[in-house]
Amino acid sequence: MSGQPAGTRGPGLAAYAAHEDRSPGRLYPEPAPTHRGEYQRDRDRVIHSSAFRRLVYKTQVFVNHEGDLYRTRLTHSLEVAQIARTVAGVTGLNEYLVEAICLAHDLGHTPFGHAGQDALNGCMREFGGFEHNFQSLRVVDRLEEKYAEFVGLNLMYETREGILKHCSPARAREIGKLGERFLEKRQPGLEAQLANLADEIAYNSHDVDDGLRAGLLDIQELRQVAIFDELHQAVMDRHPELGGRRLIYEIVRRLIGVLVDDVIDESARRIAEAGPRSIEDVRTAGGPLIAFSDPVASSHRELKRFLMGHLYKHPRVLGMTKKARRIVSSLFDAFNDDVRLMPVGFADTAEARQREQGDGGRARVVADYIAGMTDRYAILEYQRLFTPGQND
Ligand code: MG
């Protein structure tokens, strides 16, 4: 590949991986980068975006100010990218692309994790709802304002395809080519499939870690989950004296290892069976080719169910959820009633959209503003608007 920048092709790129020279490219055509490949450029654009920097102050499960040791959206995104790159390297996929997708996958998340998203979705019900996945695409396509020549980050087609994991049929019809696969029930490229699974591996494993550390989960209780119990037993057999943080970490790192190894093996088997020779073959295959084996998929579901019942529904987490809902809904109502309570740029845009598109246009700008907030900024805005004396 002489004459090509070093990053054009990932190491050992397979025929079924994403190849930038066969890509539909970017929404606004740009000259090719000189020293990087196109997907490397995407990854760099994501890292330099302001939405990416804000992930450090956004909740994953635990509110940011509850402690410095828990995952935030930023550290979560880095863990997802790291897991996905490992799998991509052995599977012949494009590491640069998968990294760009993983780092961007949560850019549209509201403050306060899923509680914030549910609240904002409720506020936006009569205007088409709010969905964090679609919002991540909106951030990279429209909301980031960094470049003179275009709005958004103008990312490659495959990066945007990977970011948009889910999409309602109504939305899919609005967004043209990128939405077609949801209507025609086609698969995305393998890098997108991998980013999705790496996300699950990362959050289920680190939520076990964070939950134990926060004292919301208990090791003995977790042993109801077969895969955790097996790994716990294996560690205790080898290190009978081990306890505390090191025991937890040893189990969690093995858990990630088991899940990653399984994805690599099962995906290799499915790829060999389907024999895709291009990303188009991948997209039209009968189902996903990057996947857990059936037994590991079911153990993983069991772990997920446990976390749902014991961690996400824990009274302390639910208490946070209630507060988050109140903050997000109150902010939405206040800004939607009086757009001048927002910074001048958002207020001007909201008024312009009101004139062009009516109430729904105005509400969407309010939702964009709130979705972009960090946890602590949302709390400060809430105090500014609703705590007597704060405005004096
Ligand atoms: Mg995620």
Coordinates of C-alpha atoms and ligand atoms in Angstrom, one line a residue, residues 73 76 105-106 199, ligand 1:
R73 CA -19.5 8.1 30.7
H76 CA -17.0 3.8 30.3
H105 CA -21.5 6.0 21.1
D106 CA -22.6 7.8 24.3
D199 CA -20.6 -1.8 25.3
Ligands
MG1 MG -22.4 2.8 26.6

